[in-house]
Short mmCIF file of C-alpha atoms in Angstrom, two decimals:
data_model
loop_
_atom_site.label_atom_id
_atom_site.label_comp_id
_atom_site.label_asym_id
_atom_site.label_seq_id
_atom_site.Cartn_x
_atom_site.Cartn_y
_atom_site.Cartn_z
CA MET A 13 120.51 169.26 67.27
CA THR A 14 117.58 170.86 68.83
CA THR A 15 114.31 171.61 67.13
CA SER A 16 112.40 174.83 67.75
CA ARG A 17 108.78 174.76 68.73
CA SER A 18 107.79 176.42 65.38
CA GLU A 19 109.76 173.83 63.45
CA ALA A 20 108.16 170.99 65.38
CA ALA A 21 104.73 172.47 64.62
CA ARG A 22 105.47 172.70 60.97
CA SER A 23 106.79 169.14 60.85
CA SER A 24 103.70 167.72 62.59
CA ARG A 25 101.25 169.63 60.38
CA GLN A 26 99.22 167.28 58.15
CA PRO A 27 97.73 168.29 54.84
CA SER A 28 93.91 168.62 54.80
CA PRO A 29 92.01 165.67 53.47
CA LEU A 30 89.99 166.07 50.35
CA VAL A 31 86.62 165.47 52.03
CA PRO A 32 85.48 165.65 55.68
CA ASP A 33 84.93 162.45 57.63
CA ARG A 34 81.47 160.94 57.57
CA ASP A 35 80.84 162.27 61.09
CA CYS A 36 82.75 165.52 60.68
CA PRO A 37 82.23 167.64 63.87
CA LEU A 38 83.47 170.99 62.58
CA CYS A 39 80.18 172.87 62.07
CA PRO A 40 77.79 172.29 65.04
CA ARG A 41 74.69 173.53 63.16
CA LEU A 42 75.36 171.25 60.21
CA VAL A 43 76.02 168.36 62.60
CA ALA A 44 72.68 168.83 64.27
CA PHE A 45 70.91 169.05 60.91
CA ARG A 46 72.75 165.89 59.65
CA GLU A 47 71.63 163.91 62.75
CA ALA A 48 68.07 165.02 62.32
CA ASN A 49 68.15 163.95 58.69
CA ARG A 50 69.65 160.56 59.54
CA ALA A 51 66.84 159.98 62.02
CA ARG A 52 64.18 160.95 59.55
CA GLU A 53 65.69 159.26 56.39
CA PRO A 54 68.05 156.53 57.55
CA LEU A 55 68.51 155.17 54.02
CA TRP A 56 69.83 158.44 52.65
CA HIS A 57 73.51 159.37 52.35
CA ASN A 58 73.25 162.14 55.05
CA ALA A 59 76.94 162.82 55.28
CA PRO A 60 79.61 165.06 53.69
CA VAL A 61 79.52 164.54 49.93
CA ALA A 62 82.85 163.69 48.38
CA PRO A 63 83.96 165.29 45.11
CA PHE A 64 83.23 163.33 41.88
CA GLY A 65 85.75 162.86 39.11
CA ASP A 66 89.47 162.32 38.48
CA LEU A 67 92.05 164.27 40.38
CA LYS A 68 94.07 164.41 37.12
CA ALA A 69 91.28 166.43 35.36
CA ARG A 70 91.96 169.85 33.86
CA LEU A 71 88.52 171.19 34.90
CA LEU A 72 87.13 171.63 38.37
CA ILE A 73 83.49 172.66 38.86
CA VAL A 74 82.69 174.16 42.25
CA GLY A 75 79.09 174.27 43.48
CA LEU A 76 77.58 175.61 46.72
CA ALA A 77 76.53 172.64 48.86
CA PRO A 78 74.74 169.30 48.57
CA GLY A 79 70.95 169.69 47.92
CA MET A 80 68.60 168.04 50.35
CA GLN A 81 66.80 165.87 47.79
CA GLY A 82 69.95 165.66 45.60
CA ALA A 83 73.47 164.89 46.72
CA ASN A 84 72.53 164.65 50.41
CA ARG A 85 70.19 161.77 49.47
CA THR A 86 72.30 160.10 46.78
CA GLY A 87 75.88 160.84 47.93
CA ARG A 88 77.10 162.12 44.51
CA PRO A 89 77.40 165.85 43.72
CA PHE A 90 74.47 167.23 41.74
CA THR A 91 72.70 163.89 41.50
CA GLY A 92 69.02 163.65 42.06
CA ASP A 93 67.73 167.18 41.72
CA TYR A 94 67.09 169.73 38.86
CA ALA A 95 70.48 171.35 39.13
CA GLY A 96 72.06 168.03 38.19
CA ASP A 97 69.70 167.57 35.18
CA LEU A 98 71.03 170.80 33.63
CA LEU A 99 74.67 170.39 34.70
CA TYR A 100 75.16 166.80 33.53
CA ALA A 101 73.30 167.37 30.27
CA THR A 102 75.67 170.31 29.62
CA LEU A 103 78.79 168.23 30.53
CA LEU A 104 77.61 165.44 28.21
CA GLU A 105 77.04 167.91 25.42
CA TYR A 106 80.55 169.33 25.65
CA GLY A 107 82.41 166.10 26.19
CA PHE A 108 83.16 166.50 29.91
CA ALA A 109 81.06 163.39 30.66
CA ARG A 110 80.03 160.17 28.96
CA GLY A 111 77.38 157.64 29.58
CA SER A 112 73.79 158.37 30.66
CA TYR A 113 72.75 160.51 33.56
CA GLN A 114 69.88 158.86 35.29
CA ALA A 115 69.90 160.84 38.57
CA ARG A 116 71.38 158.05 40.63
CA PRO A 117 74.99 157.33 41.65
CA ASP A 118 74.99 153.86 40.07
CA ASP A 119 73.91 155.09 36.62
CA GLY A 120 77.40 154.54 35.19
CA LEU A 121 77.99 158.15 34.16
CA LYS A 122 81.68 159.07 34.01
CA LEU A 123 83.24 162.42 34.01
CA VAL A 124 85.87 163.14 31.40
CA ASP A 125 88.79 165.57 32.28
CA CYS A 126 86.39 167.09 34.87
CA ARG A 127 85.95 166.97 38.64
CA ILE A 128 83.04 168.39 40.75
CA ALA A 129 83.34 169.61 44.33
CA ASN A 130 81.32 171.95 46.58
CA ALA A 131 82.26 174.93 48.71
CA VAL A 132 80.46 173.30 51.59
CA HIS A 133 80.36 169.49 51.85
CA CYS A 134 77.27 169.03 54.07
CA VAL A 135 73.70 170.04 53.31
CA PRO A 136 72.73 173.26 55.15
CA PRO A 137 69.27 174.16 56.38
CA GLN A 138 67.30 176.01 53.63
CA ASN A 139 70.31 175.43 51.39
CA LYS A 140 71.98 178.44 53.06
CA PRO A 141 75.38 177.81 54.72
CA LEU A 142 76.53 180.37 57.19
CA PRO A 143 79.74 182.39 56.56
CA VAL A 144 81.53 180.53 59.36
CA GLU A 145 80.59 177.20 57.75
CA ILE A 146 81.83 178.24 54.40
CA THR A 147 85.17 179.40 55.90
CA THR A 148 85.48 176.18 57.96
CA CYS A 149 84.95 173.95 54.97
CA ARG A 150 87.27 175.91 52.58
CA GLN A 151 90.21 173.78 53.73
CA PHE A 152 88.86 170.83 51.87
CA LEU A 153 88.25 172.77 48.68
CA ALA A 154 91.79 174.19 48.95
CA ALA A 155 93.16 170.66 49.35
CA ASN A 156 91.38 169.61 46.19
CA LEU A 157 92.81 172.51 44.29
CA ALA A 158 96.32 171.76 45.55
CA THR A 159 96.05 168.11 44.68
CA MET A 160 95.02 168.43 41.08
CA PRO A 161 98.29 168.52 39.15
CA ASN A 162 96.77 169.27 35.71
CA LEU A 163 94.14 171.77 36.78
CA ARG A 164 93.67 174.69 34.40
CA ALA A 165 90.08 175.70 34.52
CA ILE A 166 87.67 176.33 37.39
CA VAL A 167 83.97 176.93 36.98
CA ALA A 168 82.30 178.54 39.96
CA LEU A 169 78.54 177.97 40.09
CA GLY A 170 77.27 181.06 41.95
CA ARG A 171 78.83 183.83 44.04
CA ILE A 172 79.55 181.74 47.11
CA ALA A 173 81.50 179.17 45.15
CA HIS A 174 83.32 182.06 43.39
CA ASP A 175 84.23 183.67 46.72
CA SER A 176 85.35 180.33 48.16
CA VAL A 177 87.77 179.84 45.35
CA LEU A 178 89.40 183.25 45.59
CA LYS A 179 91.34 182.74 48.92
CA PRO A 180 93.13 179.48 47.85
CA LEU A 181 94.04 181.18 44.56
CA ASN A 182 95.32 184.33 46.37
CA LEU A 183 92.83 186.50 44.48
CA LYS A 184 91.14 189.63 45.78
CA GLY A 185 87.44 189.92 45.44
CA SER A 186 87.74 193.66 44.45
CA GLN A 187 89.89 192.71 41.52
CA THR A 188 87.88 189.62 40.46
CA PRO A 189 84.16 190.40 40.91
CA PHE A 190 81.57 187.72 40.28
CA GLY A 191 79.55 187.95 37.13
CA HIS A 192 78.00 185.40 34.88
CA GLY A 193 80.30 184.71 31.93
CA ALA A 194 83.23 186.52 33.59
CA VAL A 195 86.66 184.95 33.22
CA HIS A 196 89.49 185.67 35.64
CA GLN A 197 93.17 184.69 35.25
CA ALA A 198 94.95 183.33 38.33
CA GLY A 199 98.43 182.18 37.35
CA ARG A 200 98.05 178.97 35.39
CA PHE A 201 94.33 178.81 36.25
CA LYS A 202 91.35 180.50 34.64
CA LEU A 203 88.27 181.06 36.88
CA TYR A 204 84.99 181.06 34.97
CA ASP A 205 81.86 182.36 36.66
CA SER A 206 78.26 181.14 36.14
CA TYR A 207 75.05 181.63 37.94
CA HIS A 208 74.11 178.46 39.83
CA CYS A 209 72.08 175.96 37.77
CA SER A 210 69.36 175.79 40.38
CA ARG A 211 65.72 175.40 39.60
CA TYR A 212 65.01 178.84 41.12
CA ASN A 213 67.47 180.57 38.78
CA THR A 214 66.17 178.84 35.65
CA ASN A 215 62.49 179.27 36.57
CA THR A 216 62.99 183.05 37.16
CA GLY A 217 65.07 183.46 34.00
CA VAL A 218 68.25 184.47 35.88
CA LEU A 219 69.96 181.60 34.11
CA THR A 220 68.89 180.05 30.77
CA PRO A 221 70.22 176.74 29.42
CA ASP A 222 71.87 178.75 26.60
CA MET A 223 73.59 181.06 29.14
CA PHE A 224 74.90 178.00 30.98
CA ARG A 225 76.03 176.21 27.89
CA SER A 226 77.91 179.32 26.80
CA VAL A 227 80.22 179.10 29.87
CA PHE A 228 81.17 175.53 29.15
CA ALA A 229 81.60 176.27 25.41
CA ARG A 230 84.17 178.87 26.40
CA VAL A 231 85.90 176.42 28.80
CA LYS A 232 85.98 173.73 26.10
CA ALA A 233 87.44 176.08 23.53
CA ASP A 234 90.09 177.29 25.94
CA LEU A 235 91.15 173.80 26.91
CA ASP A 236 91.28 172.44 23.37
#
């Protein structure tokens, strides 16, 4: 029996990993920034940041990218900067985490029925990934979505996270516009939108702690 070229290509295709390699070469600008950061701060993580939490969780939180002083330094999503202070306090309040958040990866904090990933796994200059970098890194987010058998709820922190989730879920942006507090149905999934819990958004009043908590209160009620 002969095998066609297209069949051979399909059989050799491997699923995307859940996180890029430590020295991922896919985005030249981010590679250069990573190398500069490693030279300046050799004791920092300075590598793609892996998702945090159980693949069997029902909730996935999607952020933008590692913060320079946060996850890029510590190696755990939302750990070490203001965004993590608000996020983890909220997760603890609604039972999606247990323990004590002390802004370091060895603080013993555990996520409960929850996983956290980013649209882009490497820290970008000025915290602003380019569209091509977002597109390139989406394969890892899609792999996480596909590998979570119990996934029911996705919280997108910000418009970029929202847009990054749409394609793997086969959703059209025109039919699922981003808006804080919006909830979109996608088959067995619900996509919940929130403004990003960044210091800038909270300092300017774009996002208040009560607004942020209301999103997770809705998620909790829907999952219970």
